Amino acid sequence: MNEQQDGAAPQHLTHVREDGTAHMVDVSEKAVTSREATAQAVLVTRPDVIELLSSGGLPKGDALAVARIAGIMAAKRTPDLVPLCHPLPLSRVSVDLAPGADRVVVEATVRTRGVTGVEMEALTAASVAALTLYDMIKAVDKAATITDTRVLAKSGGKSGDWSRS
């Protein structure tokens, strides 16, 4: 989609110079503000696999606990994984996993006081938690999929608050 959710067209890509080369955005003049972002990813699998996940019956152990910790660790490593992402002092990372009939909804919330947002950290946390779940269930369901990876909401900073609603 070329338009932002509010309908306004983006002015330019901030990580790309006029000549097309990539660069890390200079945020040195930006004000420090409280910032928060929530993202999700969804692991879709079979109901019998959800039962194994919920009961701790997988060969590799408690997948939900391992996925939660993996997501938290991933949020802290985002600048190592996403080349132009600024390292930020994260003040909170939470990863919630909600098993349903045939899926686990992963929701990650990240908070900081900084000069740039934490959407990438939230997306990384949700993605890696879902990848970890896949790794732990692939012995029993190689056809599982990860879907609906997206930012749900963000707050703080110059661009203000946004929610997928």
Coordinates of C-alpha atoms in Angstrom, one line a residue:
M1 CA 0.0 0.0 0.0
N2 CA 1.5 3.4 -1.0
E3 CA -0.6 5.4 1.4
Q4 CA -0.5 5.6 5.1
Q5 CA -3.5 4.3 7.0
D6 CA -4.8 7.9 7.5
G7 CA -4.9 8.4 3.8
A8 CA -1.9 10.8 3.5
A9 CA 0.7 9.9 1.0
P10 CA 4.2 9.4 2.4
Q11 CA 6.5 12.4 1.5
H12 CA 9.7 10.3 1.0
L13 CA 11.6 7.3 2.1
T14 CA 13.7 8.5 5.1
H15 CA 16.4 5.8 4.7
V16 CA 17.1 6.5 1.1
R17 CA 19.0 9.5 -0.2
E18 CA 18.1 11.3 -3.4
D19 CA 20.8 9.3 -5.3
G20 CA 19.2 6.1 -4.2
T21 CA 21.8 5.0 -1.6
A22 CA 20.7 3.8 1.8
H23 CA 21.8 5.6 5.0
M24 CA 21.0 5.7 8.7
V25 CA 18.8 8.6 9.5
D26 CA 20.3 11.3 11.6
V27 CA 18.1 11.6 14.8
S28 CA 20.5 13.7 16.8
E29 CA 18.2 16.8 16.7
K30 CA 15.0 14.9 17.7
A31 CA 13.5 15.3 21.1
V32 CA 13.5 12.5 23.6
T33 CA 9.9 11.3 24.2
S34 CA 8.1 8.3 25.5
R35 CA 7.4 5.9 22.7
E36 CA 5.6 2.6 22.5
A37 CA 4.6 0.1 19.8
T38 CA 2.6 -3.1 19.6
A39 CA 3.0 -5.6 16.8
Q40 CA 1.6 -9.1 16.2
A41 CA 2.4 -12.3 14.3
V42 CA 0.1 -15.3 14.0
L43 CA 1.3 -18.9 13.9
V44 CA -1.4 -21.1 12.2
T45 CA -1.3 -24.8 12.8
R46 CA -3.6 -27.8 13.5
P47 CA -5.8 -28.1 16.6
D48 CA -3.9 -31.1 17.9
V49 CA -0.7 -29.1 17.7
I50 CA -2.3 -26.3 19.8
E51 CA -3.2 -29.0 22.3
L52 CA 0.5 -30.1 22.4
L53 CA 1.6 -26.5 22.8
S54 CA -0.8 -25.8 25.6
S55 CA 0.0 -28.9 27.5
G56 CA 3.7 -28.8 27.2
G57 CA 3.7 -32.0 25.2
L58 CA 6.2 -31.1 22.5
P59 CA 9.5 -32.9 22.1
K60 CA 11.5 -29.6 22.6
G61 CA 9.7 -28.6 25.8
D62 CA 7.6 -25.6 26.8
A63 CA 7.3 -23.8 23.5
L64 CA 5.3 -20.9 24.7
A65 CA 7.8 -20.0 27.4
V66 CA 10.7 -20.4 25.1
A67 CA 9.0 -18.2 22.4
R68 CA 8.2 -15.5 24.9
I69 CA 11.9 -15.3 26.0
A70 CA 13.1 -15.5 22.3
G71 CA 10.8 -12.5 21.5
I72 CA 12.1 -10.4 24.3
M73 CA 15.7 -11.2 23.4
A74 CA 15.0 -10.4 19.7
A75 CA 13.6 -7.0 20.5
K76 CA 16.9 -6.1 22.3
R77 CA 18.9 -7.3 19.2
T78 CA 16.9 -5.5 16.5
P79 CA 19.7 -3.2 15.4
D80 CA 21.9 -6.2 14.9
L81 CA 19.3 -7.7 12.5
V82 CA 17.9 -4.6 10.8
P83 CA 20.9 -2.7 9.3
L84 CA 19.6 0.9 9.5
C85 CA 17.7 0.5 12.8
H86 CA 19.0 2.7 15.7
P87 CA 20.1 1.0 18.9
L88 CA 17.6 2.1 21.6
P89 CA 17.5 1.7 25.4
L90 CA 14.4 -0.4 25.8
S91 CA 12.5 0.1 29.0
R92 CA 9.9 -2.6 28.5
V93 CA 9.3 -5.6 26.3
S94 CA 6.4 -7.9 26.7
V95 CA 5.4 -10.8 24.6
D96 CA 2.0 -12.3 25.0
L97 CA 1.0 -15.6 23.3
A98 CA -2.7 -16.4 23.0
P99 CA -3.4 -20.0 21.8
G100 CA -6.7 -20.4 19.9
A101 CA -8.4 -23.3 18.2
D102 CA -5.8 -23.5 15.3
R103 CA -3.4 -20.6 15.9
V104 CA -1.3 -18.7 18.4
V105 CA -1.5 -15.0 18.2
V106 CA 1.7 -13.4 19.3
E107 CA 1.5 -9.8 20.5
A108 CA 4.6 -7.8 21.4
T109 CA 4.7 -4.4 23.1
V110 CA 7.9 -2.4 23.4
R111 CA 8.5 0.9 25.2
T112 CA 11.4 3.4 25.4
R113 CA 12.2 7.0 26.1
G114 CA 14.1 7.9 23.0
V115 CA 14.5 9.8 19.8
T116 CA 13.0 7.2 17.5
G117 CA 10.1 4.8 17.6
V118 CA 10.1 1.1 18.6
E119 CA 8.0 -0.3 15.8
M120 CA 10.9 -2.4 14.4
E121 CA 11.6 -3.8 17.9
A122 CA 8.0 -4.8 18.4
L123 CA 7.9 -6.4 14.9
T124 CA 11.1 -8.2 15.6
A125 CA 9.9 -9.5 18.9
A126 CA 6.6 -10.8 17.5
S127 CA 8.3 -12.3 14.4
V128 CA 11.0 -14.2 16.3
A129 CA 8.5 -15.5 18.9
A130 CA 6.4 -16.9 16.0
L131 CA 9.6 -18.3 14.3
T132 CA 10.5 -20.0 17.6
L133 CA 7.1 -21.5 17.9
Y134 CA 7.4 -22.8 14.3
D135 CA 10.9 -24.3 15.2
M136 CA 9.4 -26.1 18.2
I137 CA 6.4 -27.5 16.3
K138 CA 7.9 -28.4 13.0
A139 CA 8.5 -32.0 14.0
V140 CA 4.8 -32.4 14.3
D141 CA 3.5 -29.9 11.7
K142 CA 5.8 -28.9 8.9
A143 CA 2.8 -27.2 7.1
A144 CA 2.3 -24.5 9.9
T145 CA 2.4 -21.0 8.6
I146 CA 3.2 -17.6 10.1
T147 CA 0.9 -14.8 8.9
D148 CA -0.5 -11.3 9.8
T149 CA 2.8 -9.9 10.9
R150 CA 2.1 -6.2 11.4
V151 CA 2.2 -3.2 13.6
L152 CA -1.0 -2.8 15.6
A153 CA -0.3 0.6 17.2
K154 CA 2.4 3.1 18.0
S155 CA 2.5 6.2 20.2
G156 CA 4.8 9.0 20.9
G157 CA 7.2 11.0 18.7
K158 CA 6.7 13.7 16.2
S159 CA 4.2 11.7 14.1
G160 CA 2.0 11.1 17.2
D161 CA -0.3 8.1 17.9
W162 CA -1.5 5.6 15.3
S163 CA -3.6 2.5 15.7
R164 CA -4.8 -0.1 13.1
S165 CA -8.2 -0.1 14.8

